[in-house]
């Protein structure tokens, strides 16, 4: 059997929040159900990128550790019997304050502000006890390529230490905020003890576990678009420079909003 490995990047799950980074429970259920029907089995991110390549596997990852992932996402994954992976910005876990950084800060004081609250460490621990992987999303969610060396090291090391201390488990993975990474960032991740690192769509020629591209799924992705995004043909196209340029433009536009 040929191997087919799919790594998806989600953020929040909500019935009401119309943000690009939020998907409805109904859409999440339909999307993952489609993959289950196609014979995929769910694995954690680190299992996916370091494990044996056989059969069809999907790693469902959630950036930012929104509480809605536990309340609305976990039951859907649970019914499938699949684990997932959460990448937590450790400065925000357990604060009960809306998370805020460029790209989401315009939601932080409106009616949807509660959607921006991160899980507590107890909630993250509960997911870990069910087989979910909890990885780092740095401490404060900066653009890592823009940081000087001391700040870069601090974001990497302190977030990993916080996860290990609070959860009593090894923290092996990191997702680079905004997918923003370069050789220097990846080297810092390696030196800080990470085995695996998730990026966002880029040239998918990388088989380096520390810069593994993920397919981002967003609010506007109905089942038709989702099918296209996860099709092996489209994923092959993503490896082209054209796609990378289009994605850069999208990220730039998002961060300016
Ligand atoms: Zn993020």
PDB file of C-alpha atoms and ligand atoms in Angstrom:
ATOM      1  CA  UNK A   1       0.000   0.000   0.000  1.00  0.00           C
ATOM      2  CA  UNK A   2       1.351   3.426  -0.833  1.00  0.00           C
ATOM      3  CA  UNK A   3       1.667   5.946   1.971  1.00  0.00           C
ATOM      4  CA  UNK A   4      -0.482   9.049   2.070  1.00  0.00           C
ATOM      5  CA  UNK A   5       0.178  11.450   4.908  1.00  0.00           C
ATOM      6  CA  UNK A   6      -2.012  14.503   5.391  1.00  0.00           C
ATOM      7  CA  UNK A   7      -1.304  17.181   8.011  1.00  0.00           C
ATOM      8  CA  UNK A   8      -4.103  19.698   8.566  1.00  0.00           C
ATOM      9  CA  UNK A   9      -3.916  23.023  10.406  1.00  0.00           C
ATOM     10  CA  UNK A  10      -7.059  24.307  12.100  1.00  0.00           C
ATOM     11  CA  UNK A  11      -7.499  27.018  14.730  1.00  0.00           C
ATOM     12  CA  UNK A  12     -10.848  27.585  16.510  1.00  0.00           C
ATOM     13  CA  UNK A  13     -14.165  25.707  16.324  1.00  0.00           C
ATOM     14  CA  UNK A  14     -17.328  27.774  16.758  1.00  0.00           C
ATOM     15  CA  UNK A  15     -20.993  27.912  15.750  1.00  0.00           C
ATOM     16  CA  UNK A  16     -21.017  31.706  15.680  1.00  0.00           C
ATOM     17  CA  UNK A  17     -17.567  33.237  15.270  1.00  0.00           C
ATOM     18  CA  UNK A  18     -17.223  34.316  11.609  1.00  0.00           C
ATOM     19  CA  UNK A  19     -13.415  34.653  11.741  1.00  0.00           C
ATOM     20  CA  UNK A  20     -11.398  33.172   8.893  1.00  0.00           C
ATOM     21  CA  UNK A  21      -9.561  30.997  11.426  1.00  0.00           C
ATOM     22  CA  UNK A  22     -12.723  29.468  12.895  1.00  0.00           C
ATOM     23  CA  UNK A  23     -14.596  26.481  11.446  1.00  0.00           C
ATOM     24  CA  UNK A  24     -18.069  25.319  12.464  1.00  0.00           C
ATOM     25  CA  UNK A  25     -18.465  21.998  14.263  1.00  0.00           C
ATOM     26  CA  UNK A  26     -20.627  20.804  11.357  1.00  0.00           C
ATOM     27  CA  UNK A  27     -17.889  21.572   8.833  1.00  0.00           C
ATOM     28  CA  UNK A  28     -15.185  19.985  10.988  1.00  0.00           C
ATOM     29  CA  UNK A  29     -17.291  16.856  11.402  1.00  0.00           C
ATOM     30  CA  UNK A  30     -18.046  16.615   7.676  1.00  0.00           C
ATOM     31  CA  UNK A  31     -14.403  17.195   6.730  1.00  0.00           C
ATOM     32  CA  UNK A  32     -12.941  14.616   9.111  1.00  0.00           C
ATOM     33  CA  UNK A  33     -15.787  12.191   8.369  1.00  0.00           C
ATOM     34  CA  UNK A  34     -14.911  12.385   4.680  1.00  0.00           C
ATOM     35  CA  UNK A  35     -11.310  11.453   5.469  1.00  0.00           C
ATOM     36  CA  UNK A  36     -12.421   8.595   7.725  1.00  0.00           C
ATOM     37  CA  UNK A  37     -14.654   7.296   4.912  1.00  0.00           C
ATOM     38  CA  UNK A  38     -11.643   7.434   2.607  1.00  0.00           C
ATOM     39  CA  UNK A  39      -9.686   5.217   4.970  1.00  0.00           C
ATOM     40  CA  UNK A  40      -7.509   7.736   6.805  1.00  0.00           C
ATOM     41  CA  UNK A  41      -6.649   7.108  10.448  1.00  0.00           C
ATOM     42  CA  UNK A  42      -5.849   9.902  12.869  1.00  0.00           C
ATOM     43  CA  UNK A  43      -2.372  10.260  14.390  1.00  0.00           C
ATOM     44  CA  UNK A  44      -0.566  12.981  16.326  1.00  0.00           C
ATOM     45  CA  UNK A  45       1.655  15.445  14.522  1.00  0.00           C
ATOM     46  CA  UNK A  46       4.926  13.960  15.802  1.00  0.00           C
ATOM     47  CA  UNK A  47       3.749  10.422  14.995  1.00  0.00           C
ATOM     48  CA  UNK A  48       2.838  11.607  11.524  1.00  0.00           C
ATOM     49  CA  UNK A  49       6.130  13.202  10.617  1.00  0.00           C
ATOM     50  CA  UNK A  50       8.508  10.824  12.394  1.00  0.00           C
ATOM     51  CA  UNK A  51       6.594   7.538  12.183  1.00  0.00           C
ATOM     52  CA  UNK A  52       6.622   4.728   9.662  1.00  0.00           C
ATOM     53  CA  UNK A  53       5.007   5.706   6.366  1.00  0.00           C
ATOM     54  CA  UNK A  54       2.290   3.221   5.666  1.00  0.00           C
ATOM     55  CA  UNK A  55      -1.335   3.504   4.655  1.00  0.00           C
ATOM     56  CA  UNK A  56      -3.351   6.679   4.929  1.00  0.00           C
ATOM     57  CA  UNK A  57      -2.817   8.856   7.969  1.00  0.00           C
ATOM     58  CA  UNK A  58      -4.046  12.313   8.936  1.00  0.00           C
ATOM     59  CA  UNK A  59      -2.677  14.542  11.673  1.00  0.00           C
ATOM     60  CA  UNK A  60      -5.288  17.074  12.759  1.00  0.00           C
ATOM     61  CA  UNK A  61      -3.572  20.045  14.401  1.00  0.00           C
ATOM     62  CA  UNK A  62      -5.045  23.095  16.123  1.00  0.00           C
ATOM     63  CA  UNK A  63      -2.953  26.259  16.587  1.00  0.00           C
ATOM     64  CA  UNK A  64      -3.425  28.731  19.473  1.00  0.00           C
ATOM     65  CA  UNK A  65      -5.198  26.333  21.908  1.00  0.00           C
ATOM     66  CA  UNK A  66      -8.617  27.991  21.728  1.00  0.00           C
ATOM     67  CA  UNK A  67     -10.931  26.611  24.399  1.00  0.00           C
ATOM     68  CA  UNK A  68     -13.478  25.797  21.694  1.00  0.00           C
ATOM     69  CA  UNK A  69     -11.155  23.061  20.460  1.00  0.00           C
ATOM     70  CA  UNK A  70     -11.817  21.188  23.684  1.00  0.00           C
ATOM     71  CA  UNK A  71     -15.525  21.929  23.988  1.00  0.00           C
ATOM     72  CA  UNK A  72     -16.542  21.513  20.318  1.00  0.00           C
ATOM     73  CA  UNK A  73     -13.610  19.872  18.532  1.00  0.00           C
ATOM     74  CA  UNK A  74     -12.628  17.100  20.925  1.00  0.00           C
ATOM     75  CA  UNK A  75     -16.057  15.374  20.871  1.00  0.00           C
ATOM     76  CA  UNK A  76     -15.843  15.101  17.075  1.00  0.00           C
ATOM     77  CA  UNK A  77     -12.320  13.669  17.183  1.00  0.00           C
ATOM     78  CA  UNK A  78     -13.406  11.423  20.068  1.00  0.00           C
ATOM     79  CA  UNK A  79     -16.240   9.882  18.036  1.00  0.00           C
ATOM     80  CA  UNK A  80     -13.722   8.996  15.332  1.00  0.00           C
ATOM     81  CA  UNK A  81     -11.325   7.617  17.941  1.00  0.00           C
ATOM     82  CA  UNK A  82      -8.616   9.973  16.661  1.00  0.00           C
ATOM     83  CA  UNK A  83      -6.111  12.005  18.664  1.00  0.00           C
ATOM     84  CA  UNK A  84      -5.165  15.516  17.559  1.00  0.00           C
ATOM     85  CA  UNK A  85      -2.401  17.974  18.339  1.00  0.00           C
ATOM     86  CA  UNK A  86      -2.742  21.380  20.004  1.00  0.00           C
ATOM     87  CA  UNK A  87      -0.013  24.027  19.769  1.00  0.00           C
ATOM     88  CA  UNK A  88      -0.251  26.361  22.756  1.00  0.00           C
ATOM     89  CA  UNK A  89       1.177  29.894  23.112  1.00  0.00           C
ATOM     90  CA  UNK A  90       2.218  29.334  26.713  1.00  0.00           C
ATOM     91  CA  UNK A  91       1.955  32.948  27.972  1.00  0.00           C
ATOM     92  CA  UNK A  92      -1.811  32.784  27.408  1.00  0.00           C
ATOM     93  CA  UNK A  93      -2.710  29.319  28.746  1.00  0.00           C
ATOM     94  CA  UNK A  94      -4.809  29.563  31.874  1.00  0.00           C
ATOM     95  CA  UNK A  95      -5.018  33.373  31.901  1.00  0.00           C
ATOM     96  CA  UNK A  96      -8.746  33.525  30.931  1.00  0.00           C
ATOM     97  CA  UNK A  97      -7.844  36.697  28.976  1.00  0.00           C
ATOM     98  CA  UNK A  98      -8.570  36.947  25.259  1.00  0.00           C
ATOM     99  CA  UNK A  99      -5.407  36.201  23.310  1.00  0.00           C
ATOM    100  CA  UNK A 100      -4.274  39.106  21.166  1.00  0.00           C
ATOM    101  CA  UNK A 101      -1.658  39.552  18.461  1.00  0.00           C
ATOM    102  CA  UNK A 102      -1.589  41.057  14.966  1.00  0.00           C
ATOM    103  CA  UNK A 103      -4.172  39.177  12.920  1.00  0.00           C
ATOM    104  CA  UNK A 104      -6.691  38.513  15.704  1.00  0.00           C
ATOM    105  CA  UNK A 105      -6.511  41.651  17.850  1.00  0.00           C
ATOM    106  CA  UNK A 106      -9.523  43.219  16.156  1.00  0.00           C
ATOM    107  CA  UNK A 107     -11.698  40.492  17.749  1.00  0.00           C
ATOM    108  CA  UNK A 108     -10.340  41.034  21.259  1.00  0.00           C
ATOM    109  CA  UNK A 109     -12.891  43.518  22.547  1.00  0.00           C
ATOM    110  CA  UNK A 110     -16.075  42.755  20.619  1.00  0.00           C
ATOM    111  CA  UNK A 111     -18.863  40.259  21.237  1.00  0.00           C
ATOM    112  CA  UNK A 112     -16.626  37.387  20.101  1.00  0.00           C
ATOM    113  CA  UNK A 113     -13.845  38.161  22.617  1.00  0.00           C
ATOM    114  CA  UNK A 114     -14.615  34.994  24.682  1.00  0.00           C
ATOM    115  CA  UNK A 115     -13.685  32.939  21.592  1.00  0.00           C
ATOM    116  CA  UNK A 116     -10.100  34.153  22.054  1.00  0.00           C
ATOM    117  CA  UNK A 117      -9.617  32.590  25.481  1.00  0.00           C
ATOM    118  CA  UNK A 118      -7.043  29.802  25.604  1.00  0.00           C
ATOM    119  CA  UNK A 119      -7.467  26.556  27.466  1.00  0.00           C
ATOM    120  CA  UNK A 120      -6.233  26.169  31.025  1.00  0.00           C
ATOM    121  CA  UNK A 121      -3.335  23.829  31.727  1.00  0.00           C
ATOM    122  CA  UNK A 122      -5.830  21.427  33.352  1.00  0.00           C
ATOM    123  CA  UNK A 123      -7.838  21.334  30.130  1.00  0.00           C
ATOM    124  CA  UNK A 124      -4.697  20.737  28.076  1.00  0.00           C
ATOM    125  CA  UNK A 125      -3.682  17.998  30.491  1.00  0.00           C
ATOM    126  CA  UNK A 126      -7.091  16.372  30.004  1.00  0.00           C
ATOM    127  CA  UNK A 127      -6.552  16.245  26.253  1.00  0.00           C
ATOM    128  CA  UNK A 128      -3.031  14.858  26.714  1.00  0.00           C
ATOM    129  CA  UNK A 129      -4.473  12.116  28.941  1.00  0.00           C
ATOM    130  CA  UNK A 130      -6.664  11.082  25.989  1.00  0.00           C
ATOM    131  CA  UNK A 131      -3.656  10.684  23.730  1.00  0.00           C
ATOM    132  CA  UNK A 132      -3.544  14.172  22.227  1.00  0.00           C
ATOM    133  CA  UNK A 133      -0.172  15.764  21.641  1.00  0.00           C
ATOM    134  CA  UNK A 134       0.408  19.185  23.205  1.00  0.00           C
ATOM    135  CA  UNK A 135       3.146  21.127  21.446  1.00  0.00           C
ATOM    136  CA  UNK A 136       4.501  24.653  21.764  1.00  0.00           C
ATOM    137  CA  UNK A 137       3.312  27.645  19.758  1.00  0.00           C
ATOM    138  CA  UNK A 138       6.031  29.784  21.422  1.00  0.00           C
ATOM    139  CA  UNK A 139       5.353  31.916  24.514  1.00  0.00           C
ATOM    140  CA  UNK A 140       3.891  35.120  23.036  1.00  0.00           C
ATOM    141  CA  UNK A 141       3.111  34.289  19.369  1.00  0.00           C
ATOM    142  CA  UNK A 142       5.674  36.572  17.668  1.00  0.00           C
ATOM    143  CA  UNK A 143       6.952  36.444  14.107  1.00  0.00           C
ATOM    144  CA  UNK A 144      10.051  34.400  14.876  1.00  0.00           C
ATOM    145  CA  UNK A 145      12.055  35.477  11.826  1.00  0.00           C
ATOM    146  CA  UNK A 146      11.925  39.074  13.091  1.00  0.00           C
ATOM    147  CA  UNK A 147      13.395  38.321  16.530  1.00  0.00           C
ATOM    148  CA  UNK A 148      17.009  38.772  17.612  1.00  0.00           C
ATOM    149  CA  UNK A 149      18.894  35.741  18.877  1.00  0.00           C
ATOM    150  CA  UNK A 150      18.183  36.091  22.638  1.00  0.00           C
ATOM    151  CA  UNK A 151      14.435  36.609  22.152  1.00  0.00           C
ATOM    152  CA  UNK A 152      14.252  33.749  19.658  1.00  0.00           C
ATOM    153  CA  UNK A 153      15.954  31.361  22.102  1.00  0.00           C
ATOM    154  CA  UNK A 154      13.715  32.535  24.923  1.00  0.00           C
ATOM    155  CA  UNK A 155      10.482  31.976  22.963  1.00  0.00           C
ATOM    156  CA  UNK A 156      11.629  28.471  22.036  1.00  0.00           C
ATOM    157  CA  UNK A 157      13.087  27.296  25.333  1.00  0.00           C
ATOM    158  CA  UNK A 158      10.682  28.840  27.831  1.00  0.00           C
ATOM    159  CA  UNK A 159       7.572  27.661  25.995  1.00  0.00           C
ATOM    160  CA  UNK A 160       8.913  24.130  25.788  1.00  0.00           C
ATOM    161  CA  UNK A 161       9.869  24.190  29.479  1.00  0.00           C
ATOM    162  CA  UNK A 162       6.406  25.508  30.439  1.00  0.00           C
ATOM    163  CA  UNK A 163       4.675  22.671  28.561  1.00  0.00           C
ATOM    164  CA  UNK A 164       6.901  20.043  30.125  1.00  0.00           C
ATOM    165  CA  UNK A 165       6.529  21.437  33.647  1.00  0.00           C
ATOM    166  CA  UNK A 166       2.782  21.986  33.510  1.00  0.00           C
ATOM    167  CA  UNK A 167       1.913  18.737  31.735  1.00  0.00           C
ATOM    168  CA  UNK A 168       4.638  16.409  33.024  1.00  0.00           C
ATOM    169  CA  UNK A 169       5.260  15.075  29.516  1.00  0.00           C
ATOM    170  CA  UNK A 170       7.956  15.627  26.901  1.00  0.00           C
ATOM    171  CA  UNK A 171       7.208  18.546  24.567  1.00  0.00           C
ATOM    172  CA  UNK A 172       8.538  17.416  21.197  1.00  0.00           C
ATOM    173  CA  UNK A 173       6.844  19.714  18.712  1.00  0.00           C
ATOM    174  CA  UNK A 174       6.385  23.360  17.834  1.00  0.00           C
ATOM    175  CA  UNK A 175       4.215  25.204  15.320  1.00  0.00           C
ATOM    176  CA  UNK A 176       5.818  28.433  14.133  1.00  0.00           C
ATOM    177  CA  UNK A 177       3.319  31.314  14.574  1.00  0.00           C
ATOM    178  CA  UNK A 178       1.968  32.437  11.169  1.00  0.00           C
ATOM    179  CA  UNK A 179       4.045  29.576   9.741  1.00  0.00           C
ATOM    180  CA  UNK A 180       6.850  32.158   9.779  1.00  0.00           C
ATOM    181  CA  UNK A 181      10.227  30.407   9.765  1.00  0.00           C
ATOM    182  CA  UNK A 182      13.631  30.389   8.125  1.00  0.00           C
ATOM    183  CA  UNK A 183      16.852  28.413   8.520  1.00  0.00           C
ATOM    184  CA  UNK A 184      17.836  30.345  11.645  1.00  0.00           C
ATOM    185  CA  UNK A 185      14.453  29.685  13.305  1.00  0.00           C
ATOM    186  CA  UNK A 186      14.560  25.980  12.460  1.00  0.00           C
ATOM    187  CA  UNK A 187      18.111  25.720  13.851  1.00  0.00           C
ATOM    188  CA  UNK A 188      16.978  27.383  17.066  1.00  0.00           C
ATOM    189  CA  UNK A 189      14.083  24.916  17.331  1.00  0.00           C
ATOM    190  CA  UNK A 190      16.479  21.996  16.916  1.00  0.00           C
ATOM    191  CA  UNK A 191      18.894  23.390  19.535  1.00  0.00           C
ATOM    192  CA  UNK A 192      15.980  23.944  21.915  1.00  0.00           C
ATOM    193  CA  UNK A 193      15.157  20.236  21.851  1.00  0.00           C
ATOM    194  CA  UNK A 194      12.225  20.035  19.450  1.00  0.00           C
ATOM    195  CA  UNK A 195      11.964  17.002  17.176  1.00  0.00           C
ATOM    196  CA  UNK A 196       9.189  18.280  14.930  1.00  0.00           C
ATOM    197  CA  UNK A 197       7.925  21.635  13.675  1.00  0.00           C
ATOM    198  CA  UNK A 198       4.837  22.617  11.716  1.00  0.00           C
ATOM    199  CA  UNK A 199       4.730  25.332   9.067  1.00  0.00           C
ATOM    200  CA  UNK A 200       1.910  26.510   6.812  1.00  0.00           C
ATOM    201  CA  UNK A 201       1.727  25.851   3.087  1.00  0.00           C
ATOM    202  CA  UNK A 202       5.004  26.410   1.365  1.00  0.00           C
ATOM    203  CA  UNK A 203       7.030  24.465  -1.133  1.00  0.00           C
ATOM    204  CA  UNK A 204       6.334  20.945   0.011  1.00  0.00           C
ATOM    205  CA  UNK A 205       9.688  19.582  -0.990  1.00  0.00           C
ATOM    206  CA  UNK A 206      10.588  19.552   2.697  1.00  0.00           C
ATOM    207  CA  UNK A 207      10.835  16.210   4.418  1.00  0.00           C
ATOM    208  CA  UNK A 208      12.528  17.789   7.412  1.00  0.00           C
ATOM    209  CA  UNK A 209      10.406  16.953  10.482  1.00  0.00           C
ATOM    210  CA  UNK A 210      11.258  20.423  11.830  1.00  0.00           C
ATOM    211  CA  UNK A 211       9.705  22.271   8.897  1.00  0.00           C
ATOM    212  CA  UNK A 212       6.743  20.159   7.946  1.00  0.00           C
ATOM    213  CA  UNK A 213       4.091  21.889   5.824  1.00  0.00           C
ATOM    214  CA  UNK A 214       0.463  21.686   6.892  1.00  0.00           C
ATOM    215  CA  UNK A 215      -2.696  22.320   4.894  1.00  0.00           C
ATOM    216  CA  UNK A 216      -4.572  25.251   6.485  1.00  0.00           C
ATOM    217  CA  UNK A 217      -8.362  24.879   6.682  1.00  0.00           C
ATOM    218  CA  UNK A 218     -10.418  28.051   7.144  1.00  0.00           C
ATOM    219  CA  UNK A 219     -13.956  29.346   7.650  1.00  0.00           C
ATOM    220  CA  UNK A 220     -14.751  29.573   3.955  1.00  0.00           C
ATOM    221  CA  UNK A 221     -13.680  26.028   3.148  1.00  0.00           C
ATOM    222  CA  UNK A 222     -16.885  24.201   2.323  1.00  0.00           C
ATOM    223  CA  UNK A 223     -16.695  20.493   1.551  1.00  0.00           C
ATOM    224  CA  UNK A 224     -15.958  21.122  -2.113  1.00  0.00           C
ATOM    225  CA  UNK A 225     -12.967  23.335  -1.323  1.00  0.00           C
ATOM    226  CA  UNK A 226     -11.852  20.970   1.414  1.00  0.00           C
ATOM    227  CA  UNK A 227     -11.865  18.041  -1.027  1.00  0.00           C
ATOM    228  CA  UNK A 228      -9.713  20.059  -3.406  1.00  0.00           C
ATOM    229  CA  UNK A 229      -7.272  21.071  -0.679  1.00  0.00           C
ATOM    230  CA  UNK A 230      -6.726  17.499   0.520  1.00  0.00           C
ATOM    231  CA  UNK A 231      -6.527  15.929  -2.918  1.00  0.00           C
ATOM    232  CA  UNK A 232      -3.078  14.523  -3.652  1.00  0.00           C
ATOM    233  CA  UNK A 233      -3.074  16.393  -6.981  1.00  0.00           C
ATOM    234  CA  UNK A 234      -3.625  19.809  -5.404  1.00  0.00           C
ATOM    235  CA  UNK A 235      -1.145  19.044  -2.642  1.00  0.00           C
ATOM    236  CA  UNK A 236       1.395  18.331  -5.377  1.00  0.00           C
ATOM    237  CA  UNK A 237       0.631  21.702  -6.950  1.00  0.00           C
ATOM    238  CA  UNK A 238       1.311  23.372  -3.630  1.00  0.00           C
ATOM    239  CA  UNK A 239       4.923  22.410  -4.107  1.00  0.00           C
ATOM    240  CA  UNK A 240       5.130  24.970  -6.879  1.00  0.00           C
ATOM    241  CA  UNK A 241       6.520  28.467  -6.433  1.00  0.00           C
ATOM    242  CA  UNK A 242       3.306  29.935  -7.783  1.00  0.00           C
ATOM    243  CA  UNK A 243       1.364  28.576  -4.863  1.00  0.00           C
ATOM    244  CA  UNK A 244       3.940  29.796  -2.388  1.00  0.00           C
ATOM    245  CA  UNK A 245       3.714  33.332  -3.781  1.00  0.00           C
ATOM    246  CA  UNK A 246      -0.089  33.264  -3.534  1.00  0.00           C
ATOM    247  CA  UNK A 247       0.089  32.132   0.062  1.00  0.00           C
ATOM    248  CA  UNK A 248       2.587  34.829   1.001  1.00  0.00           C
ATOM    249  CA  UNK A 249       0.183  37.394  -0.399  1.00  0.00           C
ATOM    250  CA  UNK A 250      -2.673  35.895   1.612  1.00  0.00           C
ATOM    251  CA  UNK A 251      -0.669  35.924   4.867  1.00  0.00           C
ATOM    252  CA  UNK A 252       0.418  39.523   4.254  1.00  0.00           C
ATOM    253  CA  UNK A 253      -3.135  40.624   3.619  1.00  0.00           C
ATOM    254  CA  UNK A 254      -4.336  38.837   6.748  1.00  0.00           C
ATOM    255  CA  UNK A 255      -1.715  40.372   8.987  1.00  0.00           C
ATOM    256  CA  UNK A 256      -2.572  43.853   7.712  1.00  0.00           C
ATOM    257  CA  UNK A 257      -6.246  43.506   8.525  1.00  0.00           C
TER     258      UNK A 257
HETATM  259 ZN1  LIG B   1      -1.094  30.902  15.877  1.00  0.00          ZN
END
